[in-house]
Coordinates of C-alpha atoms in Angstrom, one line a residue:
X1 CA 22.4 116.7 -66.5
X2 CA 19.9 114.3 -65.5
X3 CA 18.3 114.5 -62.1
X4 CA 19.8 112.5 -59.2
X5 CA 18.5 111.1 -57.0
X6 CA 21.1 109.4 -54.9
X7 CA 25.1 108.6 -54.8
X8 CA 26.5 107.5 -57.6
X9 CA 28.9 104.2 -57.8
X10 CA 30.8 103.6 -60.5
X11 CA 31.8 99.4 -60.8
X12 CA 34.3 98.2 -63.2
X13 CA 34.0 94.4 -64.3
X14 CA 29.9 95.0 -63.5
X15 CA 28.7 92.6 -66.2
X16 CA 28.9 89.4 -63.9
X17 CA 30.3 87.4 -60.9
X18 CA 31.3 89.7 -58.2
X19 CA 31.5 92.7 -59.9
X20 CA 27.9 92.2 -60.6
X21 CA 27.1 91.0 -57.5
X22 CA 28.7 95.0 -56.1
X23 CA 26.4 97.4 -58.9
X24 CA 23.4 95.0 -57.9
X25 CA 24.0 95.9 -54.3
X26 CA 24.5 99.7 -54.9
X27 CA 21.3 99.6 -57.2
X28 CA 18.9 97.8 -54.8
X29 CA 20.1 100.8 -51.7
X30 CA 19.5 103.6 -54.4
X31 CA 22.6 104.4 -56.0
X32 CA 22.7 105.5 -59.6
X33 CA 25.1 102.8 -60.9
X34 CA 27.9 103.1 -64.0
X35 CA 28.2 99.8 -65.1
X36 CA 31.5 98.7 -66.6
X37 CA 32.8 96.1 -68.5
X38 CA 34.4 94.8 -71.8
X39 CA 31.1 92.3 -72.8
X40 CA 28.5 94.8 -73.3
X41 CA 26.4 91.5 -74.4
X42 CA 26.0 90.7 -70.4
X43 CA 25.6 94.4 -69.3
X44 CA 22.8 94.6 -71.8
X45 CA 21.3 91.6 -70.5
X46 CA 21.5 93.5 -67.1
X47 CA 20.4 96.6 -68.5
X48 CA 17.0 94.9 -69.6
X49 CA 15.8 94.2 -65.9
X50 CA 16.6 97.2 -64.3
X51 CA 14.0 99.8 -64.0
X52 CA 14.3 103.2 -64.8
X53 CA 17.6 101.8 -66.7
X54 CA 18.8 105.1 -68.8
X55 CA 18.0 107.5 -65.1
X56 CA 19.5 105.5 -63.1
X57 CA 22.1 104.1 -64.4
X58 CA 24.8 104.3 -67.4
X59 CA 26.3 101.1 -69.1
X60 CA 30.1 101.7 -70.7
X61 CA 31.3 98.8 -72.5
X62 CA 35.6 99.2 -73.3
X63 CA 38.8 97.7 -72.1
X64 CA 40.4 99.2 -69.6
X65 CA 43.6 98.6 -71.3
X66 CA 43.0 102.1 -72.9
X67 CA 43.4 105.0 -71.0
X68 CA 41.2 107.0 -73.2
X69 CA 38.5 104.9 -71.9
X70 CA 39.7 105.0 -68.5
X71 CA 38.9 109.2 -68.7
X72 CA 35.7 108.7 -70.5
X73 CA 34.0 106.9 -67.7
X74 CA 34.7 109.7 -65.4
X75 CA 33.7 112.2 -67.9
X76 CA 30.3 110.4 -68.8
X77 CA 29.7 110.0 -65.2
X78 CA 30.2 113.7 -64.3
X79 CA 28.6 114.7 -67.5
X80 CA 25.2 112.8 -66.6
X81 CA 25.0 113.2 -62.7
X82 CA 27.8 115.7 -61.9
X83 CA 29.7 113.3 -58.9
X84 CA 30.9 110.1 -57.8
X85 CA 30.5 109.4 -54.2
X86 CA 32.4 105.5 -55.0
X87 CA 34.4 104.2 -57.4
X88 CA 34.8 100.3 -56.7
X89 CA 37.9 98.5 -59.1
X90 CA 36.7 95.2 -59.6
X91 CA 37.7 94.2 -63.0
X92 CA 40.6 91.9 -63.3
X93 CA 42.5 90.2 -65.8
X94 CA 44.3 87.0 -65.7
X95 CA 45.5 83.6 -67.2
X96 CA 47.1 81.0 -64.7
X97 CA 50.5 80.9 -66.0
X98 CA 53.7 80.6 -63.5
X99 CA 56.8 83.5 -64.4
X100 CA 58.3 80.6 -66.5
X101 CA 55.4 80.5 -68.8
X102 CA 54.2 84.1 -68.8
X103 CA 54.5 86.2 -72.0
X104 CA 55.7 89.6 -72.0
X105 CA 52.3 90.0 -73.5
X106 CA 50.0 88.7 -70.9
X107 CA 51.8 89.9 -68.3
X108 CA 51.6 93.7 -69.8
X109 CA 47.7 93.6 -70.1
X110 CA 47.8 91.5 -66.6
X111 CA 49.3 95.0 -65.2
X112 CA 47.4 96.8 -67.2
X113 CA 44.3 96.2 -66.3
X114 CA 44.7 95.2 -62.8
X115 CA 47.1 97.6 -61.1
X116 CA 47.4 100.8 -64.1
X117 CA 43.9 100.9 -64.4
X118 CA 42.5 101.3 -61.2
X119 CA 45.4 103.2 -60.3
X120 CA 44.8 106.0 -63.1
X121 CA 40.9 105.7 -63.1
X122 CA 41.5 106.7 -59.3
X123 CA 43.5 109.5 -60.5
X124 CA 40.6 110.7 -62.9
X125 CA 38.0 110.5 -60.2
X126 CA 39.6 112.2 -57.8
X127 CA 40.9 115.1 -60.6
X128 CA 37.2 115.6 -61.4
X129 CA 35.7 115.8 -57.6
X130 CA 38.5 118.1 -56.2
X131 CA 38.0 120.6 -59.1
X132 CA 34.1 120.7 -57.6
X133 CA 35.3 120.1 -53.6
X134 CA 33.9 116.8 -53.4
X135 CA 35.4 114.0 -52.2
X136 CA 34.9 109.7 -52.6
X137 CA 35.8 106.7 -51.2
X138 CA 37.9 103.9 -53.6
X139 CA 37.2 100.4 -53.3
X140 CA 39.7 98.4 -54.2
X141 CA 39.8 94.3 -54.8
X142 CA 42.8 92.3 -53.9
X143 CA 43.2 88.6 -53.3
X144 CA 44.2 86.1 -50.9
X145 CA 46.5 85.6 -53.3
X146 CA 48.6 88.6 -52.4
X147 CA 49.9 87.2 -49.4
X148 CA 49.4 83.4 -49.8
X149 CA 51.1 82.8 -53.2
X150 CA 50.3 79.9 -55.2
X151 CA 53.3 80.2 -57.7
X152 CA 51.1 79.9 -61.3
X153 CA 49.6 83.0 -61.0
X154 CA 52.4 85.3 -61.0
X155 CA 51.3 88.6 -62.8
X156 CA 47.9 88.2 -61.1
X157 CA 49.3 88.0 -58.0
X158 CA 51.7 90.8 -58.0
X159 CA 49.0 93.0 -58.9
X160 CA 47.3 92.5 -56.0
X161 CA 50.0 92.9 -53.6
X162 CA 50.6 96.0 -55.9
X163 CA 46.3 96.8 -55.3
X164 CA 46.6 97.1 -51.5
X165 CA 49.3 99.3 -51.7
X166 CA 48.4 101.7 -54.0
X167 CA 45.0 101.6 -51.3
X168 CA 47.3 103.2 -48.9
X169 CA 48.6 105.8 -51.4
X170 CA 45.3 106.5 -52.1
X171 CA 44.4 107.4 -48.6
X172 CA 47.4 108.9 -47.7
X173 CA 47.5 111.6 -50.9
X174 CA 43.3 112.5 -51.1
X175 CA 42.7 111.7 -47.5
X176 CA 43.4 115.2 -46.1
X177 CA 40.5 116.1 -49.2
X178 CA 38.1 113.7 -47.7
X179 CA 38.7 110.8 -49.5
X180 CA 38.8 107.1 -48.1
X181 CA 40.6 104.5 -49.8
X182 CA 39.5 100.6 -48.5
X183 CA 40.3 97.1 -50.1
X184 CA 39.1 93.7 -49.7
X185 CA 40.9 90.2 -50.0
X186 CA 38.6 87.6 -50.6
X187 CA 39.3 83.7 -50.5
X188 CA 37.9 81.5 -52.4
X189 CA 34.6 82.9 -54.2
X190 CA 32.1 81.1 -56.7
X191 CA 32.9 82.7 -59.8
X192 CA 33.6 81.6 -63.1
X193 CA 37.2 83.5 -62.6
X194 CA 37.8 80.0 -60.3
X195 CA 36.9 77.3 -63.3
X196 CA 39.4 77.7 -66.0
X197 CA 42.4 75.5 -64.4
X198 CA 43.6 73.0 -66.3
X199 CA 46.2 70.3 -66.1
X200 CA 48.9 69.8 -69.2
X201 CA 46.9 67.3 -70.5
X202 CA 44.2 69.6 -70.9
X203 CA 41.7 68.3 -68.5
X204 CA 40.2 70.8 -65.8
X205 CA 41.0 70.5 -62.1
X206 CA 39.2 73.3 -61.2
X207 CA 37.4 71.3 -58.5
X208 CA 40.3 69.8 -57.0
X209 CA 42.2 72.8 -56.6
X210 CA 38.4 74.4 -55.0
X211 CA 38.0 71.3 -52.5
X212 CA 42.0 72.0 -51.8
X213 CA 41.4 75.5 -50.6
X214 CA 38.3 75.0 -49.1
X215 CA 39.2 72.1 -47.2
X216 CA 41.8 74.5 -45.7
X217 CA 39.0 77.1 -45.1
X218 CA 37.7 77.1 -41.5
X219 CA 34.5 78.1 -42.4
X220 CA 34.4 75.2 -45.1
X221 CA 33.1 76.5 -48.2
X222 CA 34.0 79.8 -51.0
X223 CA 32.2 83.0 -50.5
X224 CA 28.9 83.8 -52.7
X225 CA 29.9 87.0 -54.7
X226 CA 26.8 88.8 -53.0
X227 CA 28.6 88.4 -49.3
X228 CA 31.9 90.5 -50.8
X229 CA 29.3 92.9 -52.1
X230 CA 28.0 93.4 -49.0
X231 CA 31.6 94.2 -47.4
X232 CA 32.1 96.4 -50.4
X233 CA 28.7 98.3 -49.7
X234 CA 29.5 98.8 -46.1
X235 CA 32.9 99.9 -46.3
X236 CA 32.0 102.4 -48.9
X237 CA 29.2 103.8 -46.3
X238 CA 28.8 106.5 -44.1
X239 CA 28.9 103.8 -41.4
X240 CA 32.4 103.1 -42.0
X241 CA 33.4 106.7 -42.5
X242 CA 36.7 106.5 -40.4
X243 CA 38.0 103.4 -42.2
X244 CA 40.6 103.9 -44.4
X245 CA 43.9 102.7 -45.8
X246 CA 43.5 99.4 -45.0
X247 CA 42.7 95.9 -46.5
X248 CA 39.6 93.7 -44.9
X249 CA 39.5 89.9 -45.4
X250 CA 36.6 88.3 -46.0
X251 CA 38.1 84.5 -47.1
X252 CA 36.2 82.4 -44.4
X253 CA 39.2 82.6 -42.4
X254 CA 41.7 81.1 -44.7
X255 CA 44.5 83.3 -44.6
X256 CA 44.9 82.6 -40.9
X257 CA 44.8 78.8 -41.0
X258 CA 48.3 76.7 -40.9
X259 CA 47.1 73.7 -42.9
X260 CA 44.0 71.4 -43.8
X261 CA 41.4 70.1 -41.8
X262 CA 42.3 66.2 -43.3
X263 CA 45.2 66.6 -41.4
X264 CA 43.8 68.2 -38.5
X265 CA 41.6 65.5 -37.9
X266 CA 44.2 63.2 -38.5
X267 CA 45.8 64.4 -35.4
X268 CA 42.8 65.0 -33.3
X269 CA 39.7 63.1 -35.2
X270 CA 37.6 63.8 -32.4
X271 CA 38.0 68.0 -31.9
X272 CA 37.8 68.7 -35.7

């Protein structure tokens, strides 16, 4: 077992966007980080600028599709450091398809490895800590889209309704344990997750659907991923130790907004 000199965070979907953004943020406060992801090409990239890389940190490249692999991350984990203090679901899944083009296919691994996984990685963690009387808090990522629906993202978006409550199980089952369950629902956020729209003709409208939503966004603009890793670091903190079974949004205040700000200033061109 290799000496330890800090919590350990364990961060699904680490190799980029936000999920890279989250084990960057551990890292740089001292956590020993497991990064996880299905393109071990971009977690070795990663791995090559971290220092002290194979102390401090273990890289586990497989699809979270398998549940195999889903107990192997815990038992590496507890293998090389003995606990998890967090255990962040990032990773998600998706293609842009409404219910009347989804396949039975895509909408399987769209479950699978947005709602089963975390769900039964969860499960794992907390198997493993209780056996030692330790404890963790779960970090879970929703969406926006869990309570704004856009109807083309249909399996993506049930999972995330589906994310925020199994938060709640979460807390309600291991909270007596010590366990905290949090998850976040971010807006719009810079990631290449937001650039793969297109139209039936083919052509992208990535940025027309982005200018849409931030246009309805009072603060104006999508999140950078390393302002939802900051929310993620802080709710998995000791200084939010009596937060839990809830859902935080951090979507520049979109979900509370009733429509865009051309129409707003439409109606009052000199207040907005």
């Amino acid at each position: 077992m290799t000496k330890l000199k800090g919590p350990v965070a364990i961060v699904t979907g680490a190799a980029g966007g936000i999920g890279r953004a989250i084990a960057d943020k551990f890292t740089n406060e001292g956590y020993a980080v497991v990064w996880v992801d299905i393109d071990f090409s971009q977690i070795e990239k990663r791995k090559s600028l971290l220092e002290n890389a194979d102390a401090q940190h273990l890289f586990l490249e497989g699809n979270l599709e398998d549940i195999s692999f889903l107990q192997a991350i815990v038992d590496q984990s507890m293998a090389k450091w003995g606990q998890i203090d967090v255990l962040v679901n990032n990773a998600a899944w998706r293609k842009p398809e409404s219910l009347t083009n989804t396949s039975l296919e895509d909408w399987n691994r769209t479950l699978a490895v947005n709602i089963t996984a975390p769900a039964f990685l969860s499960k794992f963690v907390a198997k493993a800590l209780l056996l030692k009387k330790k404890n963790c808090v779960f970090v879970n990522m929703s969406s926006i889209m869990a309570h704004m629906a856009s109807g083309y993202a249909t399996a993506y978006t049930v999972c995330k309704g589906a994310v925020e409550s199994l938060t709640y199980e979460l807390a309600a089952l291991y909270g007596p344990h010590g366990f905290r369950a949090v998850a976040l629902r971010p807006g719009s956020v810079a990631t290449s997750l937001s650039t793969d729209y297109t139209d039936p003709d083919g052509e992208n409208i990535s940025h027309a659907i982005l200018a849409e939503i931030e246009g309805r966004t009072p603060l104006g603009r999508s999140a950078n991923p390393k302002e939802i890793a900051e929310a993620v670091f802080w709710l998995s903190s000791p200084q939010a130790s009596f937060i839990t079974a809830t859902t935080l949004d951090i979507d520049g205040g979109l979900l509370r907004n009733f429509n865009s700000y051309a129409l707003k200033k439409r109606l009052k061109p000199n207040e907005f």
